[in-house]
C-alpha positions in Angstrom: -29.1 197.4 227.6 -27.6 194.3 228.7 -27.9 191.2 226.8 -29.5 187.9 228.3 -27.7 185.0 228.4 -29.1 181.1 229.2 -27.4 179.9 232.2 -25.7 176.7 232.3 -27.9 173.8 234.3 -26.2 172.9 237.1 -27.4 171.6 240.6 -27.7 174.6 242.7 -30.3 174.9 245.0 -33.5 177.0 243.9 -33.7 180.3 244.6 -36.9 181.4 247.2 -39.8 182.5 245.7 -38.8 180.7 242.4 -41.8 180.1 239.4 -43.7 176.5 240.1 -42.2 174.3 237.6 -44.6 172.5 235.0 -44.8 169.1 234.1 -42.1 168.4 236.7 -42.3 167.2 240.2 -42.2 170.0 242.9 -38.5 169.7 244.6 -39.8 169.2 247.7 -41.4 165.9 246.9 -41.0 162.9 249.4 -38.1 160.4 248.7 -39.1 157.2 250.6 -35.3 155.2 252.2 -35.2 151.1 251.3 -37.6 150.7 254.3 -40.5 152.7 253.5 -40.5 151.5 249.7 -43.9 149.9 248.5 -41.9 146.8 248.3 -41.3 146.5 251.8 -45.0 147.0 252.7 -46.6 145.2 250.1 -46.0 141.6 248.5 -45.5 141.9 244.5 -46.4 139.2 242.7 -47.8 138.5 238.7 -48.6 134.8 239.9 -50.5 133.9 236.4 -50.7 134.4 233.2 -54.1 133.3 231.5 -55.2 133.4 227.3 -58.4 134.9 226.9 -60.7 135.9 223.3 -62.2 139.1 223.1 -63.3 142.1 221.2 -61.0 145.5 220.7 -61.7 149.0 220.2 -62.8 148.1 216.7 -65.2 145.5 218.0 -63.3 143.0 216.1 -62.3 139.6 218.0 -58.9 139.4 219.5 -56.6 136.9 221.3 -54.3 138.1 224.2 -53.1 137.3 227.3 -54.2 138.4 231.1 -51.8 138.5 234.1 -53.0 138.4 237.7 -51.3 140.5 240.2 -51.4 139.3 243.9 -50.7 141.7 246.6 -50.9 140.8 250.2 -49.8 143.2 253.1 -46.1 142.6 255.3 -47.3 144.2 258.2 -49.9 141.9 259.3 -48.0 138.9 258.6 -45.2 140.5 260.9 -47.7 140.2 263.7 -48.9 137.2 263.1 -51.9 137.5 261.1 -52.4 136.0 257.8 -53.3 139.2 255.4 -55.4 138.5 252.4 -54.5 138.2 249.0 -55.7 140.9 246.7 -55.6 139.6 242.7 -56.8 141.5 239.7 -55.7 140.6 235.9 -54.2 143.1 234.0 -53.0 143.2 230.2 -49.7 143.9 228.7 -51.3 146.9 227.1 -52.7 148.4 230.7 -48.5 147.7 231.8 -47.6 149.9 228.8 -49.8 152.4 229.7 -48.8 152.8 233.6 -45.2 152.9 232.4 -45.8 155.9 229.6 -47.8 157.6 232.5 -44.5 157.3 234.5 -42.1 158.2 232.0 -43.7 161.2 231.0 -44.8 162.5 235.0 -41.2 161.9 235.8 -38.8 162.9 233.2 -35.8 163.5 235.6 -36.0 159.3 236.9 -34.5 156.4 235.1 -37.7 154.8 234.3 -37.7 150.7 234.8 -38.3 149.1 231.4 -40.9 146.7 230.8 -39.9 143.3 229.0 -40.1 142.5 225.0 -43.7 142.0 223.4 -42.6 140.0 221.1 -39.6 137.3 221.6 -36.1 139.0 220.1 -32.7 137.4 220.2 -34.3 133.7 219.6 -32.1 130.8 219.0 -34.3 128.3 215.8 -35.7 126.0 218.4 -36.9 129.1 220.5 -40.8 130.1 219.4 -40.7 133.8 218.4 -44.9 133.5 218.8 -45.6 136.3 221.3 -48.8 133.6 222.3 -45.9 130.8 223.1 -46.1 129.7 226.8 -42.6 129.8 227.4 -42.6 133.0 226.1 -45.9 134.1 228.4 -43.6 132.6 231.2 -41.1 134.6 230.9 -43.0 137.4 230.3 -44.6 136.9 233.4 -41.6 136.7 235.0 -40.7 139.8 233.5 -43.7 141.8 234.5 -43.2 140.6 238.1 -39.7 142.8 237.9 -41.3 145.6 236.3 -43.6 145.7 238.9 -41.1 145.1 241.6 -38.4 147.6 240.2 -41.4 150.5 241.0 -42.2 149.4 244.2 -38.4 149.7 245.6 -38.2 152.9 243.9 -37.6 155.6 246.1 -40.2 158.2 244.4 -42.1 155.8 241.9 -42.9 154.0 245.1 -44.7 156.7 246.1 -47.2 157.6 243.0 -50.8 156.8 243.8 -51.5 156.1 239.8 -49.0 152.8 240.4 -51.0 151.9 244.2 -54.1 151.8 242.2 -53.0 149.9 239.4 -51.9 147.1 241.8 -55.6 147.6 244.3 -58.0 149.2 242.1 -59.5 146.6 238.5 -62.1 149.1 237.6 -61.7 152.6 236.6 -58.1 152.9 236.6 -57.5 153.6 233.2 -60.0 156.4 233.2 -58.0 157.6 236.5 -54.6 157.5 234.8 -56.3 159.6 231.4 -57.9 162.1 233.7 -54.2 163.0 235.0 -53.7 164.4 231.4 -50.3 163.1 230.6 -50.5 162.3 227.5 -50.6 166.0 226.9 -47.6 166.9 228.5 -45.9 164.3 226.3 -43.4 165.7 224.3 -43.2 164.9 220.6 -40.8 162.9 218.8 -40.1 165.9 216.3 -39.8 168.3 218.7 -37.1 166.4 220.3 -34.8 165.6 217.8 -35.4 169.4 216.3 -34.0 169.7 219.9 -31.2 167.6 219.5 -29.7 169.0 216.1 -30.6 173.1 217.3 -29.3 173.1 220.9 -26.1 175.4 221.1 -24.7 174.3 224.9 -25.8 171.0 225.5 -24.8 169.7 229.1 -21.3 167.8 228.5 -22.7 165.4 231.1 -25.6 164.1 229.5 -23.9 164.3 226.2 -21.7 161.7 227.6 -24.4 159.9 229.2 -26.4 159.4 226.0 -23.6 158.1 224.1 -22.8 155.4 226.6 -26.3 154.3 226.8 -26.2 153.5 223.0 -22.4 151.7 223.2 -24.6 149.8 226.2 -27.1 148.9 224.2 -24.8 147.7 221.0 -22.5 145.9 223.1 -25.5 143.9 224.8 -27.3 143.2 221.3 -23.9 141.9 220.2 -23.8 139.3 223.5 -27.4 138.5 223.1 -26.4 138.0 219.1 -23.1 135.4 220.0 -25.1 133.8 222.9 -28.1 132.7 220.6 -25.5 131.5 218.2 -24.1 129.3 221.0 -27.3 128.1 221.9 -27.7 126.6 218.3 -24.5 125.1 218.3 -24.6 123.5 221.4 -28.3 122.4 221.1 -26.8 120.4 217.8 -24.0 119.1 219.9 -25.6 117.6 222.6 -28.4 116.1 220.3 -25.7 114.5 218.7 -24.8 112.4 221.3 -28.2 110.7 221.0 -26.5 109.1 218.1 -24.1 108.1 220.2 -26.5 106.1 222.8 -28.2 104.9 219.5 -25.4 103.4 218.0 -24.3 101.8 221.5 -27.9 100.0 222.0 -27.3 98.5 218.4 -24.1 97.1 219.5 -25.0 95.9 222.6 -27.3 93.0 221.1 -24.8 91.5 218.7 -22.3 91.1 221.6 -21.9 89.1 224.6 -19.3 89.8 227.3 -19.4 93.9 226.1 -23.3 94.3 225.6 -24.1 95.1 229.1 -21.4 97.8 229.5 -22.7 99.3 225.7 -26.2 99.2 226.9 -25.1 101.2 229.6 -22.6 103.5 227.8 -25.8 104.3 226.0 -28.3 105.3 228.4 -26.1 108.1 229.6 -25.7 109.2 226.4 -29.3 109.8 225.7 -29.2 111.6 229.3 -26.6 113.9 228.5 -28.2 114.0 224.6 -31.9 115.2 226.5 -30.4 117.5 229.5 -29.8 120.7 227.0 -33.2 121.4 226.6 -32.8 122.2 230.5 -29.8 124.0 230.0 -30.9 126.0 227.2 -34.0 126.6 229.5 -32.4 128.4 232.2 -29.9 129.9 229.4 -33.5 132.2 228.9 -33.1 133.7 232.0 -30.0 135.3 232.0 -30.6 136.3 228.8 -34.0 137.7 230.0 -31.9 140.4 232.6 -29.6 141.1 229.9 -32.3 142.0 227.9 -33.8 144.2 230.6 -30.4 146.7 230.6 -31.1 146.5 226.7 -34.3 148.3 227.2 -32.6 150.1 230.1 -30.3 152.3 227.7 -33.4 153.6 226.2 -34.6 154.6 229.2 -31.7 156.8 229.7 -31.7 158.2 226.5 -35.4 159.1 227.5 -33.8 161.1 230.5 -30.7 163.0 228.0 -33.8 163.8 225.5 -35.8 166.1 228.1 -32.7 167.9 229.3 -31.7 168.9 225.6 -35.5 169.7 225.2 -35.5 171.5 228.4 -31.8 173.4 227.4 -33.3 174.2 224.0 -36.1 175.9 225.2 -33.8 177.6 228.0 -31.9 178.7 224.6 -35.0 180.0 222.9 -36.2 182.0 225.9 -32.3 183.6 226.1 -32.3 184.6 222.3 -36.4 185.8 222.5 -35.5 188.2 225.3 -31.7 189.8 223.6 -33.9 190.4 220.9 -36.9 191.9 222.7 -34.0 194.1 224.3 -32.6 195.2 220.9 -35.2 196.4 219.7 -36.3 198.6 222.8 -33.0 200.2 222.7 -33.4 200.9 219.1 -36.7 202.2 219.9 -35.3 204.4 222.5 -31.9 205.2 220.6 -33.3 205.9 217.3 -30.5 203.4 215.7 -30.8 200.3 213.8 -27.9 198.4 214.4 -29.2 195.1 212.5 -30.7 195.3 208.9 -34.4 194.4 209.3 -37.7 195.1 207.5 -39.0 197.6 210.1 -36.3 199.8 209.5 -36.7 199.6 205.7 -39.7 200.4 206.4 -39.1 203.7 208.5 -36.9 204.5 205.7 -39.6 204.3 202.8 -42.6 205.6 205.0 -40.8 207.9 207.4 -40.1 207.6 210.8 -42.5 207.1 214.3 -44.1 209.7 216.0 -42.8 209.7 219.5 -45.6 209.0 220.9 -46.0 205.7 218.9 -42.2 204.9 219.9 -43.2 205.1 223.9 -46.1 203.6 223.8 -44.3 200.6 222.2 -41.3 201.0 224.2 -43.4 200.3 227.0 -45.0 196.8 225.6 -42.0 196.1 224.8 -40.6 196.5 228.5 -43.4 194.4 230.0 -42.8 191.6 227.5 -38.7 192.1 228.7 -39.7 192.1 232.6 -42.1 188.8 231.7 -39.4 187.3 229.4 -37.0 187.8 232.2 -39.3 186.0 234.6 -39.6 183.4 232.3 -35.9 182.6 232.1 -35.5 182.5 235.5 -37.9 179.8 236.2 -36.5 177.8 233.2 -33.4 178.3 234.2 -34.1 177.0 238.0 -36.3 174.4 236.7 -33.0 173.1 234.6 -31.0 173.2 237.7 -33.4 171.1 239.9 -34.3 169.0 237.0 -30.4 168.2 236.7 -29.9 167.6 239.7 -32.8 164.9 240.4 -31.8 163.4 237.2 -28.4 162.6 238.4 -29.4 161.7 241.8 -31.2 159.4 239.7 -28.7 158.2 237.3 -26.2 157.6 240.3 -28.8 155.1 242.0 -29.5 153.3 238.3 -25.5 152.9 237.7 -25.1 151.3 241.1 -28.2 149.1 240.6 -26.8 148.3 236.9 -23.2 147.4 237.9 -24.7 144.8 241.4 -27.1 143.3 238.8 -25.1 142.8 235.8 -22.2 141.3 238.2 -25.0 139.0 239.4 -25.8 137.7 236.2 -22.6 137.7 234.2 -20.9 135.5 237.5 -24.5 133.1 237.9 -24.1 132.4 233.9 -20.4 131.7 234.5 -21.5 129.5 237.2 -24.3 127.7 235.0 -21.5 126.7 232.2 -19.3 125.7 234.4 -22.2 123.2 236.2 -22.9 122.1 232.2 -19.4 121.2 231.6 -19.1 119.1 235.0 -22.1 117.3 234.4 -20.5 116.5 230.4 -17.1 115.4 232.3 -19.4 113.0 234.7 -21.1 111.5 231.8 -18.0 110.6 229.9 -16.5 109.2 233.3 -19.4 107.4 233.8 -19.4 105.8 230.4 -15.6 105.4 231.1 -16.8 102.7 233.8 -19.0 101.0 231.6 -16.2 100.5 228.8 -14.0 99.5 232.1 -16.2 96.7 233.4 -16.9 95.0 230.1 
């Protein structure tokens, strides 16, 4: 009898007539180009965000926040109509839900992240309250993204859970439960028992997951030195207040030199007050540095259902060269492995052949099913591979425009700050020159 082996995931196509594939969308599914996206159609925005009081699942009284989503429809504005706006107020907790409902529906995609619930990263004059409204701003902002990353997706785009969360207020969580996804969520446990137990793990996504956590540690440690900067500089510039302080003083014990003090001094206190701008917009490019942060999760999401999906492949394999062993020691009349059946031949006497046959033959319907059975897993981990890195291409090109965009815009933003510190000294320059 020849032994079953678990074949390697690669992306071949599918075989016909190949086992529908659980949990998993059908390879067939729809892939919408850049102009069919939801995006394209449909006006994203989370214009507001709104504190509200009210009571939880344990009826006790709670304080959270309520963003409304505006949608309005491109097309008719294209011909000339002004569409309505939709709105309807969603909470940070219904986002979390619509992007566990994703994660778990599509395992193969590199699901968009949504951004920190509570403030991370914080410099000491930054509010780490998650009820600041700096920090609802920017989480705001954040959501917007979230919402906006989907929506140019070229499959999320597509999911009718998502539409509805952006058209539909009432009923939509009961809509999103009644999909059942939570059960097709795979434990924590079971995935790192997956993990440590997998024999041939794809050399791919080994790689993969490793670079998403030097991603992650690498962008920690810039969002680590950058809020250390931010305190720094924050004392810095406040310190020039002193200067513009000590320059008023002056000015009214002298003469001929107190109108150019004077002067000297206002600028001061304008370059003293302008980092609280600075430090302002600072947030935001720390904000889409934050969102790659979240990102490498994400990816490790992806790595974790392929080794689940391998180690199950590997289970299957070793289930069915066992099954096979022991029909042909059934068949044979040899043991070839110490086991307590055969101890137990040994002690009791041996089969009749009629009891041999007859499981011989269960035996060779659980082979023929087991053999089915690895076959679909092992064309569900080739199409599951295969829409991952489709996937995982579009996220790396994505990653490398956006993270250009914001390393070069934060370049751009210090060297503005250090032009406007060179026009303040020059300007008090004049002042010390005309007095």
């Amino acid at each position: 009898m020849e032994s079953a082996e678990a074949e390697p995931s690669d992306s071949r196509p599918e075989e016909d007539g190949a086992a529908p594939r659980s949990g998993l969308p059908p390879p067939e599914q729809p892939v919408a180009t850049m102009e069919d996206c939801l995006a394209k159609k449909m006006e994203i925005t989370v214009s507001e965000a709104e504190k509200r009081t009210g009571r939880n699942a344990m009826n006790m009284q709670e304080t959270y926040t309520a963003y409304l989503i505006e949608t309005r429809a491109v097309e008719s504005q294209s011909e000339g109509q002004c569409a309505p706006v939709d709105s309807l107020w969603r909470r940070y907790s219904e986002f979390e839900l619509l992007r566990n409902y994703l994660s778990v529906t599509y395992p193969h995609i590199v699901v968009p992240p949504l951004p920190e619930k509570r403030a991370d990263f914080v410099w000491h004059k930054l509010s780490a309250d998650n009820m600041d409204p700096d920090f609802v701003e920017r989480r705001r902002i954040g959501l917007e993204n979230f919402l906006l990353r989907v929506a140019s997706h070229p499959v999320l785009c597509q999911d009718k859970i998502f539409y509805s969360f952006l058209t539909q207020e009432g009923g939509w969580k009961e809509m999103v439960n009644e999909t059942g996804f939570q059960l097709k969520a795979d434990s924590r446990l079971k995935a790192l028992n997956a993990t440590f137990r997998v024999k041939n793990p794809d050399k791919r996504f080994t790689e993969l997951k490793h670079y998403s956590d030097e991603l992650q540690s690498v962008i920690s440690h810039l969002l680590r030195v950058r809020a250390r900067v931010a305190d720094r500089l924050y004392g810095v510039y406040k310190v020039h207040g002193n200067y513009g302080r000590v320059f008023s003083e002056w000015s009214a014990i002298e003469k001929e030199m107190g109108d150019g003090l004077q002067s000297a001094g206002h600028h001061m206190d304008v370059y003293a007050a302008s980092i609280d701008d600075i430090l302002e917009e600072e947030e935001h490019y720390a904000d889409q540095l934050k969102e790659y942060l979240f990102y490498a999760e994400a990816l490790r999401a992806v790595c974790r259902k392929h080794e689940l999906m391998q180690y199950d492949l590997e289970m299957a394999a070793q289930d069915l060269t066992s099954k096979k062993q022991q029909c042909e020691e059934l068949a044979t009349g040899t043991v070839r492995t110490f086991s307590l059946k055969g101890m137990t031949s040994k002690l009791f006497g041996q089969e009749t052949p009629e009891q041999r046959e007859a499981k011989i033959k269960v035996l060779e319907e659980q082979i023929q099913e087991g053999e089915e059975q690895l076959k679909s897993k092992n064309l569900e981990g080739r199409d599951f591979v295969k829409s991952a890195w489709a996937d995982i291409e579009r996220f790396k090109e994505q990653k490398n425009h956006d993270l250009k965009e914001a390393l070069i815009s934060y370049a751009v933003m210090q060297i503005s700050m250090c032009k406007k510190g060179i026009q303040v000294w020059t300007n008090a320059k004049e002042c010390f020159s005309k007095m």
